[in-house]
mmCIF file of C-alpha atoms in Angstrom:
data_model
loop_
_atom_site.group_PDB
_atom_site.id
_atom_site.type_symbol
_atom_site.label_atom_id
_atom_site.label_comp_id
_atom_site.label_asym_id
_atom_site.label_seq_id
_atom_site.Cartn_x
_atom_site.Cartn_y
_atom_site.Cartn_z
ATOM 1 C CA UNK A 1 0.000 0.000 0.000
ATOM 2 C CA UNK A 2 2.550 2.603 1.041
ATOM 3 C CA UNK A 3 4.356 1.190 -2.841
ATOM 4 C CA UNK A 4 1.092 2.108 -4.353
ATOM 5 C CA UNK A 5 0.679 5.650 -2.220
ATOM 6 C CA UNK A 6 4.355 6.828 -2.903
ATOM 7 C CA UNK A 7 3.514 6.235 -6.993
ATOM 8 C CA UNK A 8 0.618 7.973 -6.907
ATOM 9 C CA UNK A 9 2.169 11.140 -5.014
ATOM 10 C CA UNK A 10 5.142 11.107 -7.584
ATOM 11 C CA UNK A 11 3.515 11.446 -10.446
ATOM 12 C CA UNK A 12 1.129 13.922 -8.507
ATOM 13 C CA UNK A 13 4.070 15.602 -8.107
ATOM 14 C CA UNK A 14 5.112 15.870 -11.892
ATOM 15 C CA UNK A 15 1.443 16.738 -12.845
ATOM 16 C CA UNK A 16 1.368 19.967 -10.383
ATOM 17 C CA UNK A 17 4.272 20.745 -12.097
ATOM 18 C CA UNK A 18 3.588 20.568 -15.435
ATOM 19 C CA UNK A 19 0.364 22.734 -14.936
ATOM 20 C CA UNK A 20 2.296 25.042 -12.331
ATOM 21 C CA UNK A 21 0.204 24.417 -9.567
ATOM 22 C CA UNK A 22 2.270 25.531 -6.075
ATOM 23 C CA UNK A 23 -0.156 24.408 -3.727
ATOM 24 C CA UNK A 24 -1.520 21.119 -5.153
ATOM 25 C CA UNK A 25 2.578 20.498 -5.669
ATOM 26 C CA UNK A 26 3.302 21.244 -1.803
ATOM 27 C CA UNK A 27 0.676 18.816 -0.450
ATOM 28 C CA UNK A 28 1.973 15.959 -3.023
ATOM 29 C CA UNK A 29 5.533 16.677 -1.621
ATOM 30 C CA UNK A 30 4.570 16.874 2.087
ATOM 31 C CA UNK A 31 2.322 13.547 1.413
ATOM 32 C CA UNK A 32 5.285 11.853 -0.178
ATOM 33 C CA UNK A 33 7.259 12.558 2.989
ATOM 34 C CA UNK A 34 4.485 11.445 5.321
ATOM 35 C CA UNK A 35 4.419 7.753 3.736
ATOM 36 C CA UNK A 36 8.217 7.729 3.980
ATOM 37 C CA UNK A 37 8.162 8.938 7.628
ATOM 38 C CA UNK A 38 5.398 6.146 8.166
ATOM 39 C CA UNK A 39 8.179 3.944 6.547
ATOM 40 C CA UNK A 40 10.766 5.047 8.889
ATOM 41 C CA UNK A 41 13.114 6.191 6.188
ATOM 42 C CA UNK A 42 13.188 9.618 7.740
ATOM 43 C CA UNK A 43 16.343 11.001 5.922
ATOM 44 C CA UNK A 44 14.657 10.312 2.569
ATOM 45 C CA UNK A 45 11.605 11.967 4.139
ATOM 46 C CA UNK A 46 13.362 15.251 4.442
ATOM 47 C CA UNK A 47 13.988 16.920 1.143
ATOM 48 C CA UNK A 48 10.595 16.088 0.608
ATOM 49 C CA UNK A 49 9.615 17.775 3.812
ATOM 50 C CA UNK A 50 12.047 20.835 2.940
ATOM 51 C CA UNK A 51 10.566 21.657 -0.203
ATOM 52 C CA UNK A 52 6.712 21.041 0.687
ATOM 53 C CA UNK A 53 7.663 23.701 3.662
ATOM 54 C CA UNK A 54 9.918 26.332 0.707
ATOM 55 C CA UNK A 55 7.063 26.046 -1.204
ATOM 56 C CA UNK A 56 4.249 26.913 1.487
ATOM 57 C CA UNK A 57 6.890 29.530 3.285
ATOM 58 C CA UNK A 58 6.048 31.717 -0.619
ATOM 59 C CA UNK A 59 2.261 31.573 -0.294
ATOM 60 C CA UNK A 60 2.088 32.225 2.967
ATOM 61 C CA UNK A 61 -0.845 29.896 4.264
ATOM 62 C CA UNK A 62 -0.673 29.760 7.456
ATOM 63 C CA UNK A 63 -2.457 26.325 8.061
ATOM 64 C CA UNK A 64 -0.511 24.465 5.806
ATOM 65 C CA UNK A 65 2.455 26.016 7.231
ATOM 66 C CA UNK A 66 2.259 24.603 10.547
ATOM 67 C CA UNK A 67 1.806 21.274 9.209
ATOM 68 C CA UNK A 68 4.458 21.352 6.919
ATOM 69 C CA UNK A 69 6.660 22.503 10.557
ATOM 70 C CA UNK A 70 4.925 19.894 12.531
ATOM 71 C CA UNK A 71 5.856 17.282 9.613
ATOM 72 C CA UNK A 72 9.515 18.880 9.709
ATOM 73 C CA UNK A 73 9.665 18.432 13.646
ATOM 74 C CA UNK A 74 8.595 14.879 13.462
ATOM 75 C CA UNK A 75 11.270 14.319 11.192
ATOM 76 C CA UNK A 76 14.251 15.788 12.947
ATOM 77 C CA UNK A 77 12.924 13.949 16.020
ATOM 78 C CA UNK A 78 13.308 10.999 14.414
ATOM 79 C CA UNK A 79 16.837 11.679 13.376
ATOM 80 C CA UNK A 80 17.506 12.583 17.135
ATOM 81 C CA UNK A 81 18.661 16.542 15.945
ATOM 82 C CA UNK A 82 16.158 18.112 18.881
ATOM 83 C CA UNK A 83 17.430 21.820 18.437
ATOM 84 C CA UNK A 84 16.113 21.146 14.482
ATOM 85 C CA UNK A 85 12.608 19.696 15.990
ATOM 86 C CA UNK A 86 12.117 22.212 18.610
ATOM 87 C CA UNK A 87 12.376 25.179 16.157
ATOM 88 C CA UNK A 88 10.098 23.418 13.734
ATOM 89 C CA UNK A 89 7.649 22.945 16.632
ATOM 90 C CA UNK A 90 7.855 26.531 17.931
ATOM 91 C CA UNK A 91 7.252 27.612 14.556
ATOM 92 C CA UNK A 92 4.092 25.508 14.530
ATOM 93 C CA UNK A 93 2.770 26.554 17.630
ATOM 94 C CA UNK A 94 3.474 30.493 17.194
ATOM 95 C CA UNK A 95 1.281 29.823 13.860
ATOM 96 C CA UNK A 96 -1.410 28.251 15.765
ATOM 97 C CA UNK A 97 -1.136 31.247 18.116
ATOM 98 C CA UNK A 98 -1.948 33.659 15.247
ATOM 99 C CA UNK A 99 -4.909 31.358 13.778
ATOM 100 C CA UNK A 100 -6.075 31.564 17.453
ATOM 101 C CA UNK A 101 -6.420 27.531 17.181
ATOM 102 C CA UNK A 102 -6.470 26.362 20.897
ATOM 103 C CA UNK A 103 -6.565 22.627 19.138
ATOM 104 C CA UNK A 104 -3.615 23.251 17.177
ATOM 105 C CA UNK A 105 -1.771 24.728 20.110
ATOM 106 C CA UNK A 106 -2.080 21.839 22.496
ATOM 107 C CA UNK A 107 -1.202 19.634 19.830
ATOM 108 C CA UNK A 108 2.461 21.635 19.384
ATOM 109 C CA UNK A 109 2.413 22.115 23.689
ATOM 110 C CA UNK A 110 2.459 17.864 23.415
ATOM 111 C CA UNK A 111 4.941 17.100 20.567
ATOM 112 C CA UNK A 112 7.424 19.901 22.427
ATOM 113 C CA UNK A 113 7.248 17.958 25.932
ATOM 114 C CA UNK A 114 7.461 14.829 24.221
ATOM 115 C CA UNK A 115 10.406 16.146 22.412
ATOM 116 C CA UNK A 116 11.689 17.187 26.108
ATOM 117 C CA UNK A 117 10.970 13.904 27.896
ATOM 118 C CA UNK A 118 12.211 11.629 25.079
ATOM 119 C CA UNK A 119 15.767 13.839 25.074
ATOM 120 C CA UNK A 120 15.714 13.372 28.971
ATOM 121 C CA UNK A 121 14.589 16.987 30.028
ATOM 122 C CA UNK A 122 11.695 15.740 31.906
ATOM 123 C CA UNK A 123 11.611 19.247 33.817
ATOM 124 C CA UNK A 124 11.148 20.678 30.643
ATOM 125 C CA UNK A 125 8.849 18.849 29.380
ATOM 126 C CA UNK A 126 6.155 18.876 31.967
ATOM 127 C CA UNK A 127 5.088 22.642 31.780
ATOM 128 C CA UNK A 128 3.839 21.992 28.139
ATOM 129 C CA UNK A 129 2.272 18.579 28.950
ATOM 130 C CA UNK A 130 0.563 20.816 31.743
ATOM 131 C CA UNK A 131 -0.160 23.611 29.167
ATOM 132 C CA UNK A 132 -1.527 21.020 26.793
ATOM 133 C CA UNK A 133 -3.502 18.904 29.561
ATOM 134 C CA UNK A 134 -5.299 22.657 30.385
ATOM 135 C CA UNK A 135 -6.679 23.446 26.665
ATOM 136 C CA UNK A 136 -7.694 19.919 26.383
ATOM 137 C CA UNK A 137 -9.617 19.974 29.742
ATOM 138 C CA UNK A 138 -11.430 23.292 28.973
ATOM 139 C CA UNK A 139 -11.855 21.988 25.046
ATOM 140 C CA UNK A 140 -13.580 19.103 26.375
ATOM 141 C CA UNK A 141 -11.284 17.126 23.918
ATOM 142 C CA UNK A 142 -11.211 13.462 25.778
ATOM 143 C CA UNK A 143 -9.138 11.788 23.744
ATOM 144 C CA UNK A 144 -6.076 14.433 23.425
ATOM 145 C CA UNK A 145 -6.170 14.764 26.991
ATOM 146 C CA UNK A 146 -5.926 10.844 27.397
ATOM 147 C CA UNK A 147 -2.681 10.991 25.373
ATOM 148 C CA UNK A 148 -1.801 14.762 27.184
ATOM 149 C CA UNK A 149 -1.675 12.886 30.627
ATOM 150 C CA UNK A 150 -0.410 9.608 29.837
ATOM 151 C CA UNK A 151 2.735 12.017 28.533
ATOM 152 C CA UNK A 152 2.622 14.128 31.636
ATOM 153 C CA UNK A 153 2.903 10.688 33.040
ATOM 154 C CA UNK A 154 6.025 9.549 31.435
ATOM 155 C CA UNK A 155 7.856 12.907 32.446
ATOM 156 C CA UNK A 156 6.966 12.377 35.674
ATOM 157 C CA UNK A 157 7.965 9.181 35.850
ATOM 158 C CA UNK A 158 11.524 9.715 34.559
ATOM 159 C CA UNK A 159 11.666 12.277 37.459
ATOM 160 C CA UNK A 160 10.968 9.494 39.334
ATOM 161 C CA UNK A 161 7.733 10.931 40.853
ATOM 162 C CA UNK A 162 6.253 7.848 41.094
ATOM 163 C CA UNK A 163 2.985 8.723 42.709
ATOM 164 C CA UNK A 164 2.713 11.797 40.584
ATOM 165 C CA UNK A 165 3.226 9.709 37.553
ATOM 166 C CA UNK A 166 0.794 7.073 38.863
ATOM 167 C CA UNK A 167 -2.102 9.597 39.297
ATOM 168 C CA UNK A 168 -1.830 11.062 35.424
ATOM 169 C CA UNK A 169 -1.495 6.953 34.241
ATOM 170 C CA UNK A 170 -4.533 6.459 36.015
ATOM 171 C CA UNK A 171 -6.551 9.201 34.975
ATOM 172 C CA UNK A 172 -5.442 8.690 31.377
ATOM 173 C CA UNK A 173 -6.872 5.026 31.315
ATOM 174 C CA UNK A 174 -10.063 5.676 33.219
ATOM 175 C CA UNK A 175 -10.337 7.938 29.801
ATOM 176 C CA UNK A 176 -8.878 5.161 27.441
ATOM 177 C CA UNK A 177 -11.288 2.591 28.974
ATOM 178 C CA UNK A 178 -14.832 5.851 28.380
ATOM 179 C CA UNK A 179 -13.489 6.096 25.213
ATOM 180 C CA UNK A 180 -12.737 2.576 24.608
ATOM 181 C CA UNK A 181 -9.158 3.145 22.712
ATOM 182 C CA UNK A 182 -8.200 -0.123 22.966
ATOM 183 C CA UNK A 183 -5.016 0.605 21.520
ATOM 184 C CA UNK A 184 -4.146 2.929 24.215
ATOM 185 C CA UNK A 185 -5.141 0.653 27.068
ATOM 186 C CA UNK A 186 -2.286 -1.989 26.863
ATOM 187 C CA UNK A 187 0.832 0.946 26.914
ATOM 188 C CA UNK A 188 -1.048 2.064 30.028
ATOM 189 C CA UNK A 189 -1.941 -0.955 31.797
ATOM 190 C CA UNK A 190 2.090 -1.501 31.451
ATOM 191 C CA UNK A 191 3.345 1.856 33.035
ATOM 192 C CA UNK A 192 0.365 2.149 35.360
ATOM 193 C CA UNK A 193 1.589 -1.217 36.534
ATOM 194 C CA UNK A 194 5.004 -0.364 36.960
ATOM 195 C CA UNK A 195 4.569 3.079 38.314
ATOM 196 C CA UNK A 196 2.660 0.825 40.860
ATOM 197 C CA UNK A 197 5.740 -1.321 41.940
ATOM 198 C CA UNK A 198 7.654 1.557 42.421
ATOM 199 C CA UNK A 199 5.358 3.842 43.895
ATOM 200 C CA UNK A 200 4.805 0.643 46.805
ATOM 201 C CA UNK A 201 8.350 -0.142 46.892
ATOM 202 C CA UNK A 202 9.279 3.279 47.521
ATOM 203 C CA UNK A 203 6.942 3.673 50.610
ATOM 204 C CA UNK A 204 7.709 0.344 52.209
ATOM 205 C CA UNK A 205 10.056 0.961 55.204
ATOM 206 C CA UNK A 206 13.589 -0.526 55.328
ATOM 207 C CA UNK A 207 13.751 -3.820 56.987
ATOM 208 C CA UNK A 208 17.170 -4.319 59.515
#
């Protein structure tokens, strides 16, 4: 299937051209790069990426903008350059900020903590799970903030904050389990039961 897609965005890609069309081009670029990212050949993904973005960056559309930075963040993440993700994500979100998108905006709070916890800056990360966790909450988006506290969850954990950590697992699967997201529920049955072990062990006094 992904074969099938990456022909058909190709010779999308030749057609725009032919009949100079700049924005039908950029989306069959930034598609081609989104079936190669899928495909975890993230370096390929890139010039792809770049020129959907050089394109976009001349018309000045904001919307498909930010997901031509969120696409480029995702990409650099991948390749483990963070100061090349984080500027593609605070590009994104200061877009969403002008569109006034509060969705948009706790989408780019969540992919820069996750960018923070997965690098090991779990301090850093947990003011923009918080941020993200707080739009979601007053959006009444359930299944963002499942995912928003889960991450909050895994900052907290790397802090070691068991307890802390234990609480957001928690409340993230009693939302999984409403929303049935069975894909979700396994991930967080796992660290919910772990957080548990540690969260017991550390309380249990010292025996002599």
């Amino acid at each position: 299937m992904s074969n099938e897609a990456l022909g058909a965005y190709k010779k999308a890609i030749e057609m725009y051209r032919r009949i100079d069309d700049s924005i039908g081009l950029a989306t069959a670029y930034s598609n081609v790069s989104v079936v190669y990212l899928e495909l975890k050949q993230d370096s390929t993904a890139l010039p792809f990426a770049l020129r959907a973005l050089d394109i976009r960056e001349q018309s000045g559309e904001k919307h498909n903008l930010s997901i031509s930075h969120t696409n480029l963040g995702n990409i650099y993440s991948n390749l483990r350059d963070s100061i090349q993700a984080l500027d593609h994500y605070s590009k994104t979100l200061n877009i969403y900020f002008e569109l006034n998108d509060s969705v948009g905006i706790s989408m780019a709070y969540t992919n820069i903590g996750i960018l923070y916890y997965e690098g090991g800056s779990y301090k850093n990360a947990i003011p923009f799970l918080k941020k993200s966790i707080f739009l979601d909450s007053t959006l009444g988006d359930e299944f963002n903030l499942m995912i928003s506290r889960f991450n909050l969850g895994e900052a907290l954990f790397g802090l070691k904050k068991y307890d802390a950590a234990l609480k957001e697992y928690k409340l993230s699967y009693e939302i999984s389990s409403r929303l049935k997201s069975a894909s979700y529920l396994f991930d967080m049955e796992n660290q919910w039961q772990v957080a548990t072990t540690h969260s017991v062990s550390k309380l249990r006094p010292m025996k002599y």
